[in-house]
Tab-separated table of C-alpha atoms in Angstrom:
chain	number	residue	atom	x	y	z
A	1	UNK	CA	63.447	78.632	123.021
A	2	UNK	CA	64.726	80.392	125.659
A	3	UNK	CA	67.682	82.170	124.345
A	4	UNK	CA	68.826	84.387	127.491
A	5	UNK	CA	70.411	81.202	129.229
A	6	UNK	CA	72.707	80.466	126.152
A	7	UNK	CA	76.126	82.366	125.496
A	8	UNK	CA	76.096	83.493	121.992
A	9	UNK	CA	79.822	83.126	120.306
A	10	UNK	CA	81.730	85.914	119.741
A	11	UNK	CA	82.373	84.920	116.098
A	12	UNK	CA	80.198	82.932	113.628
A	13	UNK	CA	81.306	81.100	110.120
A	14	UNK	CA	80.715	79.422	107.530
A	15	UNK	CA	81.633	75.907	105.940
A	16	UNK	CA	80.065	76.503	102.537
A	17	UNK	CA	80.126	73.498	100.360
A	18	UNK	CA	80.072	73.279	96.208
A	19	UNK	CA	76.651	72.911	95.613
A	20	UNK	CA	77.458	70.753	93.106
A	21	UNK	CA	77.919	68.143	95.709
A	22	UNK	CA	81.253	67.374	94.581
A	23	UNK	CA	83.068	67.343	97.945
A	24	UNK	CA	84.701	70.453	97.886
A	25	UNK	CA	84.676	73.549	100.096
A	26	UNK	CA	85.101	77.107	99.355
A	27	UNK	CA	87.975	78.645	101.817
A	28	UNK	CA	88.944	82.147	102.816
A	29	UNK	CA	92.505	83.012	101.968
A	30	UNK	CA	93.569	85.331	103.865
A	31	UNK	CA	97.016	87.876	102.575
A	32	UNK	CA	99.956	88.280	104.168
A	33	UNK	CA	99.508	91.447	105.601
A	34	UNK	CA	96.353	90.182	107.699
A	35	UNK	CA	95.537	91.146	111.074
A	36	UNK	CA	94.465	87.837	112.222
A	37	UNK	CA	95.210	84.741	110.262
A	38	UNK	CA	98.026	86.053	108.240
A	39	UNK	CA	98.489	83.836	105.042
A	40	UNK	CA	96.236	81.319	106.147
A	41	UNK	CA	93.154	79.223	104.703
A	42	UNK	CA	89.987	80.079	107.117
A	43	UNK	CA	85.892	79.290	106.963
A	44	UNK	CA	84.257	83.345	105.620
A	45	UNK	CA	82.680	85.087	108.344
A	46	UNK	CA	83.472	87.088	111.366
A	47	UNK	CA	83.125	88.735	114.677
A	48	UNK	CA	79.087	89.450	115.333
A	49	UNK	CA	78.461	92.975	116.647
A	50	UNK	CA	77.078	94.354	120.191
A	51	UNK	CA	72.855	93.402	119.528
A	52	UNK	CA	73.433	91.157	116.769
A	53	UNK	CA	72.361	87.958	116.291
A	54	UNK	CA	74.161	84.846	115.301
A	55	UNK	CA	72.610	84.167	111.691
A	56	UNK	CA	72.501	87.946	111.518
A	57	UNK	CA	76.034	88.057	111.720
A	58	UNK	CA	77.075	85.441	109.542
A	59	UNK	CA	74.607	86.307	106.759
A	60	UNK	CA	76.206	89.938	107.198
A	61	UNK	CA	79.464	88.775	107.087
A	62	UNK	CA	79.000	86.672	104.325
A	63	UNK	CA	77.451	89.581	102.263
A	64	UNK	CA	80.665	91.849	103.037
A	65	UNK	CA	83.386	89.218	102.544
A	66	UNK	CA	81.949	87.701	99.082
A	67	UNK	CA	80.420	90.720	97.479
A	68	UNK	CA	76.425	90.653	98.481
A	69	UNK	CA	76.143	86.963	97.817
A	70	UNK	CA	74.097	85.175	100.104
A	71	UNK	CA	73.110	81.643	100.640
A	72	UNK	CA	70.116	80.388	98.542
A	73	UNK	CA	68.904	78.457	101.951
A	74	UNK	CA	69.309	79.119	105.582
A	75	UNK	CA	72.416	77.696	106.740
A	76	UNK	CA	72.336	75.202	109.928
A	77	UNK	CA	74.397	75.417	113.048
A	78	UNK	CA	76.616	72.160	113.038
A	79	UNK	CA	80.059	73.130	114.956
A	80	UNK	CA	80.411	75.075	118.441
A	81	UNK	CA	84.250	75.604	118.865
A	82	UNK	CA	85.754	76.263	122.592
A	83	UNK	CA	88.928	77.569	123.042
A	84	UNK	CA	90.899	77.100	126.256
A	85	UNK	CA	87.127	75.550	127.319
A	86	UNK	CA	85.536	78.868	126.300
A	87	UNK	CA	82.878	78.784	123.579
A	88	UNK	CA	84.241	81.154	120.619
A	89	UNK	CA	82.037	80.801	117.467
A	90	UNK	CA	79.468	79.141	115.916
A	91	UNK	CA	80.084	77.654	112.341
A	92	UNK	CA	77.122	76.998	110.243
A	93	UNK	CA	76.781	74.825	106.966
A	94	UNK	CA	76.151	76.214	104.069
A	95	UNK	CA	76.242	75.821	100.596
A	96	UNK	CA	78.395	77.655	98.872
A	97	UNK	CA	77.987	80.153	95.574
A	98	UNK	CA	78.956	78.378	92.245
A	99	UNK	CA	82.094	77.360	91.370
A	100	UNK	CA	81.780	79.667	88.630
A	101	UNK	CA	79.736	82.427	90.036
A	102	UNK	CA	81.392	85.841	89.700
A	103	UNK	CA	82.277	87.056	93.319
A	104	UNK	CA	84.163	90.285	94.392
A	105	UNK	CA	86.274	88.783	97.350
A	106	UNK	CA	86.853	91.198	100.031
A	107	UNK	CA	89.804	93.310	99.217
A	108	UNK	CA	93.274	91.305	100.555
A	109	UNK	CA	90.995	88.122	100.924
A	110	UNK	CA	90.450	85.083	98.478
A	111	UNK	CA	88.649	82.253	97.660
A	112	UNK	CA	89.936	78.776	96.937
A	113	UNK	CA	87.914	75.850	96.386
A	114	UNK	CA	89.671	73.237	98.184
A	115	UNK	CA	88.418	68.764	98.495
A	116	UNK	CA	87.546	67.965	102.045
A	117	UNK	CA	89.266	65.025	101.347
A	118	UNK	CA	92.635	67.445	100.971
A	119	UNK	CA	92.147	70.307	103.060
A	120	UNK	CA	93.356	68.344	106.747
A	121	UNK	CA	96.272	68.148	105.418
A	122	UNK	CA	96.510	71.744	103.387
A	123	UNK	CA	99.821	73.612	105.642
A	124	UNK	CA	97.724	76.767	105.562
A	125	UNK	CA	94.826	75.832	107.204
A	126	UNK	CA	94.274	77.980	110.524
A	127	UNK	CA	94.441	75.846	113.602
A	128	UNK	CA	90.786	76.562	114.873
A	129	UNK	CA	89.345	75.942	111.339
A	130	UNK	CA	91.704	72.423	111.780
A	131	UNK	CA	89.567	71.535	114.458
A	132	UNK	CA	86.582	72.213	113.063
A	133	UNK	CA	86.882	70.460	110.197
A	134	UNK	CA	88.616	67.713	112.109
A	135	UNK	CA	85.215	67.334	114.716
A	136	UNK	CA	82.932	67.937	111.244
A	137	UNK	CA	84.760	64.264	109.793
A	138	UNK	CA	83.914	62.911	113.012
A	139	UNK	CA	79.900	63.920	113.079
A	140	UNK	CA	81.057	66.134	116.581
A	141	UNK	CA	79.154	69.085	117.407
A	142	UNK	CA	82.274	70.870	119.466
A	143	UNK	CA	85.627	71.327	118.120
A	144	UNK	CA	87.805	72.143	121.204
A	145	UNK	CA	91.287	74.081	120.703
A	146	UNK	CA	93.870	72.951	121.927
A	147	UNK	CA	92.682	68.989	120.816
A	148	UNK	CA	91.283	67.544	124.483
A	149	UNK	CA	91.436	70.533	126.429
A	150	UNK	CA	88.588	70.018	128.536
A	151	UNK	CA	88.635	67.455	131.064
């Protein structure tokens, strides 16, 4: 496709899932002493770099913030989020490493598996991830933050 036309997002994550199909999903915690996101529960992934490109990124990311693992499949684009009507990051689903793998978290980062069932209503969860999970329940492509921003 023709790629030039489309912004690319400035960030791109994941929403891995157990691949036990048990309805969980595995969440970044984040320490207290974080730049961004201070204390709270967030998707893994990151900001993608100057020539990168999106699945680069988030494959990239992934590697650094859950010691080398990597997906077993390709994970699929499912969630643009806009903020203030701006388009911000891409999150991808993926599935997720299992429950009992072994992982070396980034250092000051965690991960907690967490039901999708319970997580909407988990106090930590960042705002943006909020939406994104909130537009994922709803079979949305775009998450907008704030809620109904755009006219």
């Amino acid at each position: 496709g023709d790629l030039t036309q489309q912004p690319l997002p400035l960030y791109c994550c994941a929403i891995l899932s157990s691949p036990t199909g048990d309805g969980s999903l595995l969440m970044e915690l984040r320490d207290h002493k974080a730049k961004a996101a201070a204390g709270k529960l967030t998707c893994f992934g990151g900001k993608r770099e100057k020539d990168e490109g999106p699945l680069e990124c988030l494959l990239r990311e992934l590697a650094e913030e859950l010691g080398g693992w990597q997906p077993a499949t390709i994970p699929t684009r499912c969630i643009d989020l806009y903020v203030h009507n701006k388009l911000v990051a891409w999150f991808y689903d993926a599935e997720g490493p299992a429950r009992d793998a072994r992982i070396e978290f980034e250092v000051g980062r965690a991960g907690v598996w967490i039901s999708e069932r319970d997580i909407l209503h988990d106090a930590r969860l960042s705002e943006w991830h909020e939406a994104v999970l909130q537009a994922r329940n709803c079979g949305a492509s775009r998450a907008d933050f704030p809620p109904c921003d755009h006219d």
